[in-house]
Amino acid sequence: MTFEELGLRSEVLKSLKELGFEAPTPIQEQAIPYLLGEDCDFVGLAQTGTGKTAAFGLPLINNINNAARLPQGLIICPTRELCLQITKDLTVYSKYLQGNVTAVYGGTDIRTQISSVKKGTSIIVATPGRLVDLINRKVVQLGEVQYVILDEADEMLNMGFKEDIDAILDQTPIEKNVWLFSATMPNEVARIARTYMHDPLEVSIGHKNQSNENIEHIYYAVKERDRYDAVKRLIDFNPNIYGLIFCRTKNETATVAMKLARDGYNAEPLHGDLTQAMRDRVMERFRSKELQILVATDVAARGLDINNITHVINYNLPDDIENYTHRSGRTARAGKTGQSLVLVNTRENVKIKAIERQMRMTFTQGKIPNPAEICEIQLNKLIENTIATQVKEEDIAPFMEQILASFDNLSKEEVIKKFVSAEFNRFIEYYERAGDLNAAASKEANSDRKNDRSARAREEGKTRFFVNLGRRDGLNPGALVRIICDATSLKSKSIGRIDIMTSFSFVEADEAHTQKILKLVDGYEFEGHKVSIEVTAPSKGSSDGGRDRKFSRGAGSKKGPGSFGGAKKPSFEKRGGFDTKRSGGFERQRNFGSKRNKY
Ligand code: AMP
């Protein structure tokens, strides 16, 4: 089917042609011919990314008098970002109809919005709270409204806008068309449909609550304490990731983003404690791909309308199952494919089952990639980047003679090896002492773990040492290796697993060097601290024969290798990432909890 066949006006067709829209999407095919008719209420169950904005926007601008100066169309949506996106889309679609679309949304100066509404407009796109405010100030007149569109209705109710929506709809004429769009159909959305609509046509793209087929859903079972390290591995395994990491709370969001930034990843947080200006800046950086990874709360990421997101990572699952639909729907938009990755601890399998039941899809169980797999991927990425590097011939020319002379006594192979190692060593160093992060979820996994270096058993032929310094003292695995190698002149291959804890650490080394290490490392200076090292005693009666008494629960090394892809940047704390000033009206989470779908 073509747009011409849907019955749209030539002015609208002209702008679609300019936009390069060749054919209507399924929701557009079903909705547009119906909405172009008279007096129709409509319920569209469709995710973002299906083309739903045009599905309601095109018939709206087609049907109204765009030159009129009183609003005939009212679009209500949950967030400022979505509000601006819809306004922009409708302005483009109505380019040849002299369209006049005005956005009103919270969290910004109300006076400019008042003056633009007062100038007269044919369509208002609004977030509920700000619209109620403008209605109460008698700035917005809704007496001429013929079309009310509720976009992302489930999100609006989820955000606590129920009373505002009722108040707005009460201000509109009785005779009107109500078009409602929602990704899911909880009872509250059905109530709105019952209360304000007459015999609506219901169109569903896929099942109700069904997930987009282009999304691959994968879950990983990890131990609670390994959640953060597992996320780093997923990122390292996907070096070209353009990803959104979802956390459950603002604190968790801030912490994960801060740790990733500290570990060298190009990541920033987005949550409701940031000012609107900060949120705008982060969004813009993410949208322009200057930022590779956005760590966000559910509420802050609502309305984030970005195509090409390759991965959604669920650091923790949301409390409400429906939020999983929204999260995963941020990837695989506009016909693309994407992955939604979920980290669960061993007790959370039941949540995976609950999502599968409700969304009528299945998860596959993934394995957190092992160090060798990640190193291979990163090495390939490094090679690709190197080959793709543009040489600035003129700039490098004056140095070439000196450069060539410096490498004169090295073969081509040796030079390559050294250049690759200069970049790659930190990955190898980080991962050579990292174990398997997959929690034992099955029999098979259990037997794997017995053979795994991450098991707490001391490796055969190794001595396990306790060191008095930890992360708090600036120690990381690389630094500990350097201390031992510098003090003893041993090669790093003599050193085994390292666990850096907050205030102390463990390190394993070849048994044969035990005395040498004790003698030479003890008392060694590290950044103003004196190193003290001793052999750990195996726990009494321990079946693995090697648990550390007192310190039995060691975590893996925490400092990440960072990524080759993303540019390193200064700590975002310096740029004010943790400003706790609240902004107006964005994260309004009034209670709506009682009837939500919990696990
Ligand atoms: P939406 O679901 O409204 O957020 O739209 C998702 C994306 O698809 C937006 O970037 C639209 O510009 C784009 N889009 C919508 N309809 C079409 C179409 N018929 N052909 C190509 N792209 C479209």
Coordinates of C-alpha atoms and ligand atoms in Angstrom, one line a residue:
M1 CA 0.0 0.0 0.0
T2 CA 1.1 3.6 -0.7
F3 CA 0.5 6.8 1.2
E4 CA -1.6 8.0 -1.9
E5 CA -3.9 5.1 -1.4
L6 CA -4.6 6.1 2.2
G7 CA -6.5 9.2 1.1
L8 CA -4.1 11.9 2.4
R9 CA -4.1 15.5 0.9
S10 CA -1.6 16.4 -1.7
E11 CA 0.1 18.9 0.7
V12 CA 0.7 16.1 3.2
L13 CA 1.9 13.7 0.5
K14 CA 4.4 16.3 -0.6
S15 CA 6.1 16.5 2.8
L16 CA 6.1 12.7 3.2
K17 CA 7.9 12.5 -0.1
E18 CA 10.5 15.0 1.0
L19 CA 11.0 13.0 4.2
G20 CA 11.6 9.9 2.1
F21 CA 8.8 7.9 3.7
E22 CA 8.1 5.4 0.9
A23 CA 5.3 3.3 2.3
P24 CA 3.1 3.4 5.4
T25 CA 4.0 1.2 8.4
P26 CA 1.5 -1.4 9.6
I27 CA -0.1 0.9 12.2
Q28 CA -0.3 3.7 9.7
E29 CA -1.9 1.5 7.1
Q30 CA -4.6 0.5 9.6
A31 CA -5.1 3.8 11.5
I32 CA -4.9 6.5 8.8
P33 CA -7.9 5.6 6.5
Y34 CA -10.1 5.1 9.6
L35 CA -8.9 8.3 11.3
L36 CA -9.5 10.4 8.2
G37 CA -13.2 9.6 8.5
E38 CA -15.6 11.5 10.6
D39 CA -16.4 11.0 14.3
C40 CA -14.2 8.1 15.3
D41 CA -12.6 7.1 18.5
F42 CA -9.5 4.9 18.3
V43 CA -7.3 2.8 20.4
G44 CA -3.9 1.9 18.9
L45 CA -1.7 -0.6 20.8
A46 CA 1.7 0.0 19.4
Q47 CA 5.2 0.6 20.7
T48 CA 7.3 3.6 20.0
G49 CA 9.2 3.0 16.8
T50 CA 6.3 1.6 14.9
G51 CA 5.5 5.0 13.3
K52 CA 2.6 5.8 15.6
T53 CA 3.3 9.6 15.6
A54 CA 2.6 9.8 11.9
A55 CA -0.3 7.3 12.4
F56 CA -2.2 10.0 14.4
G57 CA -0.3 13.1 13.2
L58 CA -1.1 12.8 9.5
P59 CA -4.9 12.4 9.8
L60 CA -4.9 15.2 12.4
I61 CA -3.2 17.8 10.2
N62 CA -5.1 16.4 7.2
N63 CA -8.5 17.0 8.9
I64 CA -8.2 20.3 10.7
N65 CA -7.9 23.9 9.5
N66 CA -4.3 24.5 10.1
A67 CA -4.5 28.3 9.6
A68 CA -7.0 28.7 12.5
R69 CA -5.7 30.2 15.7
L70 CA -7.7 28.3 18.3
P71 CA -6.5 24.7 19.0
Q72 CA -8.5 22.0 17.3
G73 CA -6.0 19.3 18.0
L74 CA -4.7 18.5 21.5
I75 CA -2.0 15.9 22.0
I76 CA -1.1 14.8 25.5
C77 CA 2.1 12.9 26.1
P78 CA 4.1 11.9 29.2
T79 CA 7.5 13.7 28.8
R80 CA 9.0 16.9 27.5
E81 CA 11.2 14.9 25.1
L82 CA 8.3 13.2 23.5
C83 CA 6.4 16.5 23.4
L84 CA 9.2 18.2 21.5
Q85 CA 9.6 15.2 19.2
I86 CA 5.9 15.1 18.3
T87 CA 5.8 18.9 17.8
K88 CA 8.8 18.7 15.5
D89 CA 7.3 15.8 13.5
L90 CA 3.9 17.4 13.1
T91 CA 5.5 20.7 12.1
V92 CA 7.4 18.9 9.3
Y93 CA 4.4 16.9 8.2
S94 CA 2.3 20.1 8.0
K95 CA 4.9 22.2 6.2
Y96 CA 2.7 22.8 3.1
L97 CA -0.4 23.4 5.2
Q98 CA 1.1 26.4 7.1
G99 CA 0.8 24.2 10.2
N100 CA 1.1 25.8 13.6
V101 CA 2.0 23.4 16.3
T102 CA 2.9 24.6 19.8
A103 CA 4.6 22.6 22.5
V104 CA 3.9 23.1 26.2
Y105 CA 5.8 21.1 28.8
G106 CA 7.0 21.3 32.4
G107 CA 10.5 22.0 33.7
T108 CA 11.0 25.2 31.8
D109 CA 10.0 28.9 31.9
I110 CA 6.2 29.1 31.6
R111 CA 6.1 32.7 30.3
T112 CA 7.5 32.0 26.8
Q113 CA 5.0 29.2 26.5
I114 CA 2.2 31.5 27.6
S115 CA 3.1 34.0 24.9
S116 CA 3.4 31.4 22.1
V117 CA 0.0 29.9 23.1
K118 CA -1.5 33.4 23.1
K119 CA -0.3 34.1 19.6
G120 CA -2.7 31.4 18.5
T121 CA -2.1 27.8 17.4
S122 CA -4.1 25.0 15.7
I123 CA -2.4 22.1 17.6
I124 CA -1.1 22.0 21.2
V125 CA 1.2 19.2 22.2
A126 CA 1.4 19.1 26.0
T127 CA 2.6 17.3 29.0
P128 CA -0.3 16.9 31.5
G129 CA 1.0 18.9 34.5
R130 CA 1.9 22.0 32.5
L131 CA -1.3 21.9 30.5
V132 CA -3.4 21.9 33.7
D133 CA -1.4 24.8 34.9
L134 CA -2.1 26.8 31.7
I135 CA -5.7 25.8 31.8
N136 CA -6.0 27.1 35.4
R137 CA -4.3 30.4 34.3
K138 CA -6.9 30.6 31.5
V139 CA -4.2 30.8 28.9
V140 CA -5.3 27.7 27.0
Q141 CA -8.8 27.5 25.6
L142 CA -10.0 24.0 24.7
G143 CA -13.5 24.9 23.6
E144 CA -12.8 24.3 19.9
V145 CA -10.9 21.1 20.3
Q146 CA -12.1 18.3 18.0
Y147 CA -9.3 15.8 18.4
V148 CA -7.7 14.7 21.6
I149 CA -4.8 12.3 21.3
L150 CA -3.4 10.5 24.3
D151 CA 0.0 9.3 23.4
E152 CA 1.8 6.7 25.5
A153 CA -1.2 6.6 27.8
D154 CA 0.2 3.8 29.9
E155 CA 3.3 5.8 30.6
M156 CA 1.3 8.9 31.6
L157 CA -0.7 6.8 34.1
N158 CA 2.4 5.1 35.3
M159 CA 3.9 8.6 36.0
G160 CA 0.9 9.6 38.1
F161 CA -0.9 11.8 35.6
K162 CA -4.3 10.2 36.1
E163 CA -6.0 13.1 37.8
D164 CA -4.5 15.6 35.4
I165 CA -5.7 13.7 32.4
D166 CA -9.2 13.5 33.8
A167 CA -9.1 17.2 34.5
I168 CA -8.0 18.0 31.0
L169 CA -10.5 15.8 29.3
D170 CA -13.2 17.4 31.4
Q171 CA -12.3 20.8 29.8
T172 CA -12.7 19.6 26.2
P173 CA -16.0 19.6 24.3
I174 CA -18.3 16.6 24.7
E175 CA -18.4 16.0 21.0
K176 CA -14.8 15.2 20.1
N177 CA -12.7 12.3 18.8
V178 CA -10.4 10.6 21.2
W179 CA -7.4 8.7 19.9
L180 CA -5.4 6.7 22.4
F181 CA -2.0 5.1 21.8
S182 CA -0.4 2.9 24.3
A183 CA 2.3 0.2 24.3
T184 CA 0.5 -1.9 26.9
M185 CA -3.1 -2.1 28.1
P186 CA -3.3 -2.1 31.9
N187 CA -6.7 -1.7 33.5
E188 CA -6.3 2.0 34.0
V189 CA -5.8 2.6 30.3
A190 CA -8.9 0.5 29.6
R191 CA -10.8 2.7 32.1
I192 CA -9.9 5.8 30.1
A193 CA -11.0 4.2 27.0
R194 CA -14.3 3.2 28.6
T195 CA -14.9 6.6 30.1
Y196 CA -14.1 8.9 27.3
M197 CA -14.7 6.9 24.1
H198 CA -17.6 5.6 22.2
D199 CA -17.1 2.3 20.5
P200 CA -13.5 2.8 19.5
L201 CA -11.8 0.9 16.8
E202 CA -9.0 -1.1 18.4
V203 CA -5.9 -1.8 16.4
S204 CA -3.1 -3.8 17.8
I205 CA 0.2 -4.2 16.2
G206 CA 1.2 -7.7 17.4
H207 CA -0.4 -9.0 20.6
K208 CA -1.3 -6.7 23.4
N209 CA 1.7 -6.3 25.6
Q210 CA 3.8 -8.2 23.1
S211 CA 7.3 -7.3 22.5
N212 CA 8.8 -6.2 19.2
E213 CA 10.0 -9.2 17.3
N214 CA 13.3 -7.6 16.3
I215 CA 14.4 -7.6 19.9
E216 CA 16.5 -10.5 21.1
H217 CA 16.0 -11.0 24.8
I218 CA 18.9 -12.5 26.7
Y219 CA 19.4 -13.0 30.4
Y220 CA 22.5 -13.8 32.4
A221 CA 22.6 -15.4 35.8
V222 CA 25.3 -13.7 38.0
K223 CA 26.0 -13.4 41.6
E224 CA 24.7 -10.2 43.1
R225 CA 28.2 -9.0 43.9
D226 CA 29.3 -9.6 40.2
R227 CA 26.6 -7.5 38.6
Y228 CA 28.8 -4.5 37.9
D229 CA 31.7 -6.5 36.6
A230 CA 29.3 -8.5 34.4
V231 CA 28.0 -5.2 32.8
K232 CA 31.6 -4.2 32.0
R233 CA 32.1 -7.5 30.3
L234 CA 29.0 -7.1 28.2
I235 CA 30.2 -3.7 27.1
D236 CA 33.7 -4.9 26.4
F237 CA 32.3 -7.8 24.4
N238 CA 30.3 -5.3 22.3
P239 CA 32.8 -2.5 21.6
N240 CA 30.5 -0.7 19.1
I241 CA 27.7 -0.6 21.6
Y242 CA 25.4 2.4 21.6
G243 CA 23.6 1.5 24.7
L244 CA 21.1 2.3 27.4
I245 CA 21.6 0.8 30.8
F246 CA 18.6 0.8 33.1
C247 CA 18.8 0.9 36.8
R248 CA 16.1 0.8 39.4
T249 CA 16.8 3.9 41.4
K250 CA 18.4 7.3 41.0
N251 CA 21.2 6.2 43.4
E252 CA 22.0 3.1 41.5
T253 CA 22.0 5.0 38.3
A254 CA 24.4 7.6 39.6
T255 CA 26.7 4.9 41.1
V256 CA 26.8 2.7 38.0
A257 CA 27.5 5.7 35.8
M258 CA 30.1 7.0 38.1
K259 CA 31.9 3.7 38.3
L260 CA 31.8 3.2 34.5
A261 CA 33.2 6.7 33.9
R262 CA 35.9 6.1 36.5
D263 CA 36.8 2.8 34.8
G264 CA 37.3 4.6 31.5
Y265 CA 33.9 4.0 29.7
N266 CA 32.1 6.8 27.8
A267 CA 29.1 6.7 30.1
E268 CA 26.9 9.3 31.9
P269 CA 23.8 9.2 34.1
L270 CA 20.3 10.5 33.4
H271 CA 17.9 10.7 36.4
G272 CA 15.5 13.0 38.0
D273 CA 17.9 14.6 40.5
L274 CA 19.7 16.3 37.6
T275 CA 18.5 19.7 36.5
Q276 CA 16.6 20.0 33.3
A277 CA 19.6 21.7 31.7
M278 CA 21.8 18.8 32.7
R279 CA 19.4 16.3 31.4
D280 CA 19.1 18.2 28.1
R281 CA 22.9 18.2 27.8
V282 CA 23.3 14.5 28.5
M283 CA 20.4 13.6 26.1
E284 CA 22.0 15.8 23.4
R285 CA 25.4 14.2 23.8
F286 CA 23.8 10.7 23.7
R287 CA 21.6 11.6 20.7
S288 CA 24.6 12.9 18.8
K289 CA 26.6 9.7 19.7
E290 CA 29.2 11.7 21.5
L291 CA 28.2 9.7 24.5
Q292 CA 28.2 5.9 24.0
I293 CA 26.4 4.7 27.1
L294 CA 23.5 6.3 28.9
V295 CA 22.7 5.0 32.4
A296 CA 19.1 5.9 33.3
T297 CA 16.1 5.4 35.5
D298 CA 12.9 4.3 33.9
V299 CA 11.2 7.6 34.5
A300 CA 14.1 9.7 33.1
A301 CA 14.4 7.6 29.9
R302 CA 10.7 7.9 29.1
G303 CA 10.1 9.6 25.7
L304 CA 13.7 9.1 24.8
D305 CA 13.2 8.7 21.1
I306 CA 16.4 7.6 19.6
N307 CA 16.8 5.2 16.7
N308 CA 19.9 2.9 16.4
I309 CA 20.3 2.0 20.0
T310 CA 22.0 -1.4 19.8
H311 CA 21.6 -2.7 23.3
V312 CA 19.4 -2.1 26.3
I313 CA 21.1 -3.5 29.4
N314 CA 18.9 -4.1 32.5
Y315 CA 21.3 -3.7 35.3
N316 CA 18.4 -4.6 37.5
L317 CA 14.9 -5.6 36.4
P318 CA 12.2 -3.0 36.9
D319 CA 9.6 -3.6 39.7
D320 CA 6.8 -3.5 37.2
I321 CA 6.8 -6.0 34.3
E322 CA 5.4 -3.4 31.9
N323 CA 8.4 -1.2 32.4
Y324 CA 10.4 -4.0 30.8
T325 CA 8.4 -3.6 27.6
H326 CA 9.2 0.1 27.6
R327 CA 12.9 -0.5 28.3
S328 CA 13.4 -3.1 25.7
G329 CA 11.4 -1.1 23.2
R330 CA 14.1 1.5 23.2
T331 CA 16.1 -0.7 20.9
A332 CA 15.1 -2.3 17.6
R333 CA 13.2 0.8 16.5
A334 CA 12.2 1.7 13.0
G335 CA 12.7 -1.8 11.6
K336 CA 16.2 -2.3 13.1
T337 CA 17.3 -5.2 15.3
G338 CA 18.6 -4.9 18.9
Q339 CA 19.3 -6.8 22.1
S340 CA 17.8 -6.4 25.5
L341 CA 20.2 -7.9 28.0
V342 CA 19.1 -8.7 31.6
L343 CA 21.2 -9.4 34.6
V344 CA 19.6 -11.6 37.2
N345 CA 20.8 -13.1 40.4
T346 CA 20.1 -16.8 41.0
R347 CA 16.9 -16.0 42.9
E348 CA 15.4 -13.9 40.1
N349 CA 14.7 -16.6 37.5
V350 CA 11.0 -16.3 38.5
K351 CA 11.0 -12.7 37.2
I352 CA 12.2 -13.9 33.8
K353 CA 9.4 -16.4 33.6
A354 CA 6.8 -13.7 34.6
I355 CA 8.0 -11.4 31.8
E356 CA 8.0 -14.2 29.3
R357 CA 4.4 -15.1 30.2
Q358 CA 3.1 -11.5 30.0
M359 CA 5.0 -10.4 26.9
R360 CA 4.5 -13.8 25.1
M361 CA 8.1 -14.1 24.2
T362 CA 11.1 -16.1 25.4
F363 CA 14.4 -15.2 26.7
T364 CA 17.5 -17.1 25.9
Q365 CA 20.1 -17.7 28.6
G366 CA 23.4 -16.1 27.8
K367 CA 26.8 -16.7 29.2
I368 CA 28.8 -13.7 30.4
P369 CA 31.7 -13.8 28.0
N370 CA 34.9 -15.1 29.3
P371 CA 38.2 -13.1 29.4
A372 CA 39.6 -14.9 26.3
E373 CA 36.5 -14.1 24.2
I374 CA 36.6 -10.5 25.2
C375 CA 40.3 -10.0 24.6
E376 CA 39.9 -11.4 21.1
I377 CA 37.0 -9.1 20.3
Q378 CA 38.9 -6.1 21.7
L379 CA 42.0 -7.1 19.8
N380 CA 40.1 -7.2 16.6
K381 CA 38.6 -3.8 17.3
L382 CA 42.0 -2.4 18.0
I383 CA 43.3 -3.8 14.7
E384 CA 40.2 -2.4 12.8
N385 CA 40.7 1.0 14.4
T386 CA 44.4 1.0 13.5
I387 CA 43.8 0.1 9.9
A388 CA 41.0 2.7 9.6
T389 CA 43.2 5.4 11.2
Q390 CA 43.7 8.3 8.8
V391 CA 47.3 9.3 8.6
K392 CA 47.9 13.1 8.7
E393 CA 50.7 12.9 6.2
E394 CA 51.8 16.5 6.4
D395 CA 51.8 16.6 10.2
I396 CA 53.7 13.4 10.7
A397 CA 56.2 14.0 7.9
P398 CA 58.7 16.1 9.8
F399 CA 59.0 13.3 12.5
M400 CA 59.2 10.3 10.1
E401 CA 62.9 10.3 9.9
Q402 CA 63.3 10.2 13.7
I403 CA 60.5 7.6 14.1
L404 CA 62.1 5.3 11.5
A405 CA 65.5 5.6 13.0
S406 CA 64.1 4.7 16.5
F407 CA 62.7 1.5 15.2
D408 CA 65.5 0.7 12.9
N409 CA 66.8 -2.3 14.9
L410 CA 63.3 -3.8 15.2
S411 CA 61.6 -6.0 12.6
K412 CA 58.2 -5.1 11.3
E413 CA 56.7 -7.9 13.4
E414 CA 58.3 -6.6 16.5
V415 CA 57.2 -3.0 15.9
I416 CA 53.6 -4.2 15.3
K417 CA 53.7 -6.3 18.4
K418 CA 54.9 -3.4 20.5
F419 CA 52.3 -1.0 19.2
V420 CA 49.5 -3.4 19.8
S421 CA 50.8 -4.2 23.2
A422 CA 51.0 -0.6 24.2
E423 CA 47.2 -0.4 23.9
F424 CA 46.3 -3.9 24.6
N425 CA 48.3 -4.7 27.7
R426 CA 45.8 -3.1 30.1
F427 CA 43.1 -5.4 28.7
I428 CA 45.2 -8.5 29.1
E429 CA 46.3 -7.4 32.6
Y430 CA 42.7 -6.8 33.7
Y431 CA 41.3 -9.9 32.2
E432 CA 44.1 -12.4 32.8
R433 CA 43.2 -12.4 36.5
A434 CA 39.4 -12.3 36.1
G435 CA 37.4 -15.4 36.4
D436 CA 34.0 -16.7 35.2
L437 CA 31.1 -14.5 36.3
N438 CA 28.3 -16.9 35.4
A439 CA 26.5 -18.0 38.5
A440 CA 26.0 -21.7 38.9
A441 CA 22.5 -22.0 37.5
S442 CA 22.6 -25.6 36.2
K443 CA 24.4 -28.8 36.8
E444 CA 26.6 -28.2 33.9
A445 CA 27.6 -24.7 35.1
N446 CA 28.3 -26.3 38.5
S447 CA 30.9 -28.6 37.2
D448 CA 32.4 -25.8 35.1
R449 CA 32.9 -23.8 38.1
K450 CA 34.8 -26.5 39.9
N451 CA 37.4 -26.1 37.2
D452 CA 37.3 -22.4 37.1
R453 CA 39.9 -20.0 38.4
S454 CA 37.3 -17.8 39.9
A455 CA 36.3 -20.5 42.4
R456 CA 37.8 -19.5 45.7
A457 CA 40.1 -22.5 45.9
R458 CA 43.7 -21.7 45.8
E459 CA 45.2 -22.8 42.5
E460 CA 47.5 -25.8 42.6
G461 CA 51.1 -24.9 43.2
K462 CA 50.3 -21.3 44.2
T463 CA 50.6 -19.5 47.5
R464 CA 47.8 -17.1 48.4
F465 CA 49.0 -13.8 50.1
F466 CA 47.1 -11.2 52.1
V467 CA 48.1 -7.6 51.3
N468 CA 47.2 -4.8 53.7
L469 CA 46.3 -2.3 50.9
G470 CA 43.1 -2.1 48.9
R471 CA 41.1 -0.1 46.4
R472 CA 40.8 2.7 48.9
D473 CA 44.6 3.1 48.9
G474 CA 44.7 3.4 45.1
L475 CA 45.7 -0.2 44.5
N476 CA 44.5 -2.1 41.4
P477 CA 45.5 -5.4 39.9
G478 CA 48.1 -3.8 37.6
A479 CA 49.6 -1.8 40.4
L480 CA 49.9 -4.9 42.6
V481 CA 51.6 -6.9 39.8
R482 CA 54.0 -4.0 39.3
I483 CA 54.8 -3.8 43.1
I484 CA 55.6 -7.5 43.2
C485 CA 57.6 -7.6 40.0
D486 CA 59.5 -4.4 40.8
A487 CA 60.3 -5.7 44.3
T488 CA 61.3 -9.2 43.4
S489 CA 62.3 -9.0 39.7
L490 CA 59.8 -11.9 39.1
K491 CA 58.0 -12.0 35.8
S492 CA 54.2 -11.2 35.9
K493 CA 53.4 -14.7 34.7
S494 CA 54.5 -16.0 38.2
I495 CA 51.5 -14.1 39.6
G496 CA 48.0 -15.6 39.6
R497 CA 44.6 -14.4 40.6
I498 CA 44.2 -11.1 42.3
D499 CA 41.3 -9.9 44.4
I500 CA 41.3 -6.2 45.2
M501 CA 39.0 -5.4 48.1
T502 CA 38.2 -2.0 49.6
S503 CA 40.9 -1.9 52.2
F504 CA 43.0 -5.1 51.6
S505 CA 43.7 -7.5 48.8
F506 CA 44.6 -11.1 48.0
V507 CA 47.2 -12.2 45.4
E508 CA 48.3 -15.7 44.4
A509 CA 51.9 -16.4 43.1
D510 CA 53.9 -19.5 42.3
E511 CA 54.7 -21.4 45.5
A512 CA 58.4 -21.5 44.7
H513 CA 58.7 -17.7 45.2
T514 CA 56.8 -17.5 48.5
Q515 CA 59.9 -16.6 50.6
K516 CA 61.2 -14.1 48.1
I517 CA 57.9 -12.3 47.9
L518 CA 57.5 -12.2 51.7
K519 CA 61.0 -10.9 52.1
L520 CA 61.1 -8.3 49.3
V521 CA 57.5 -7.1 49.0
D522 CA 56.9 -6.6 52.8
G523 CA 57.8 -3.0 53.6
Y524 CA 57.8 -1.9 49.9
E525 CA 56.5 1.7 49.4
F526 CA 53.4 2.2 47.3
E527 CA 52.1 5.8 46.9
G528 CA 53.0 6.7 50.5
H529 CA 51.8 3.5 52.0
K530 CA 54.0 0.7 53.4
V531 CA 53.0 -2.7 51.9
S532 CA 52.6 -5.5 54.4
I533 CA 52.2 -9.0 53.0
E534 CA 51.6 -12.4 54.6
V535 CA 50.5 -15.9 53.6
T536 CA 46.8 -16.5 54.2
A537 CA 45.9 -19.5 56.3
P538 CA 43.5 -22.1 54.7
S539 CA 40.2 -22.4 56.6
K540 CA 39.9 -25.3 58.9
G541 CA 37.9 -28.2 57.5
S542 CA 37.3 -26.4 54.2
S543 CA 36.5 -28.8 51.5
D544 CA 38.3 -26.8 48.9
G545 CA 41.3 -26.6 51.1
G546 CA 42.0 -23.0 50.4
R547 CA 39.4 -20.6 51.6
D548 CA 40.7 -17.6 53.4
R549 CA 39.9 -17.5 57.0
K550 CA 38.3 -14.2 58.0
F551 CA 38.3 -12.9 54.4
S552 CA 36.4 -15.7 52.7
R553 CA 34.3 -13.6 50.3
G554 CA 36.6 -12.0 47.8
A555 CA 35.3 -10.0 44.9
G556 CA 36.9 -9.9 41.5
S557 CA 39.1 -7.0 40.6
K558 CA 37.0 -4.0 40.1
K559 CA 38.9 -1.5 38.0
G560 CA 37.9 -1.9 34.4
P561 CA 40.1 -1.8 31.4
G562 CA 38.0 1.0 29.8
S563 CA 37.2 0.7 26.1
F564 CA 39.2 1.4 23.1
G565 CA 36.2 2.8 21.3
G566 CA 34.9 5.6 23.4
A567 CA 37.0 8.7 24.0
K568 CA 38.2 9.1 27.5
K569 CA 36.8 12.0 29.3
P570 CA 37.2 13.8 32.6
S571 CA 35.2 12.6 35.6
F572 CA 31.7 13.8 35.2
E573 CA 31.6 14.7 38.9
K574 CA 33.8 17.6 37.9
R575 CA 31.1 18.6 35.4
G576 CA 28.5 18.6 38.1
G577 CA 26.9 15.2 37.4
F578 CA 25.7 14.9 40.9
D579 CA 23.9 18.2 41.3
T580 CA 20.9 17.3 43.5
K581 CA 18.8 20.3 42.6
R582 CA 15.3 19.1 41.7
S583 CA 13.8 20.2 38.6
G584 CA 10.1 20.9 38.2
G585 CA 7.6 18.2 37.4
F586 CA 9.6 15.6 35.5
E587 CA 9.8 12.6 37.8
R588 CA 6.3 12.8 39.2
Q589 CA 5.8 9.3 40.4
R590 CA 2.5 9.6 42.2
N591 CA 1.2 6.3 43.5
F592 CA -0.4 4.1 41.0
G593 CA 1.2 1.0 42.3
S594 CA -1.6 -1.1 43.7
K595 CA -2.9 -2.5 40.4
R596 CA 0.4 -2.7 38.5
N597 CA 1.7 -6.0 37.3
K598 CA 4.2 -7.1 39.8
Y599 CA 6.2 -10.3 39.5
Ligands
AMP1 P1 7.5 6.7 16.1 O1 6.9 5.3 16.3 O2 6.4 7.7 15.7 O3 8.3 7.1 17.2 O4 8.4 6.6 14.8 C1 9.6 5.9 14.7 C2 10.5 6.4 13.6 O5 10.1 6.0 12.3 C3 10.6 7.9 13.4 O6 11.9 8.3 13.3 C4 9.8 8.3 12.2 O7 10.3 9.4 11.6 C5 10.0 7.0 11.3 N1 8.8 6.7 10.5 C6 7.5 6.8 10.8 N2 6.7 6.4 9.7 C7 7.6 6.1 8.7 C8 7.4 5.6 7.4 N3 6.2 5.3 6.9 N4 8.5 5.3 6.6 C9 9.7 5.5 7.2 N5 10.0 6.0 8.4 C10 8.9 6.3 9.2

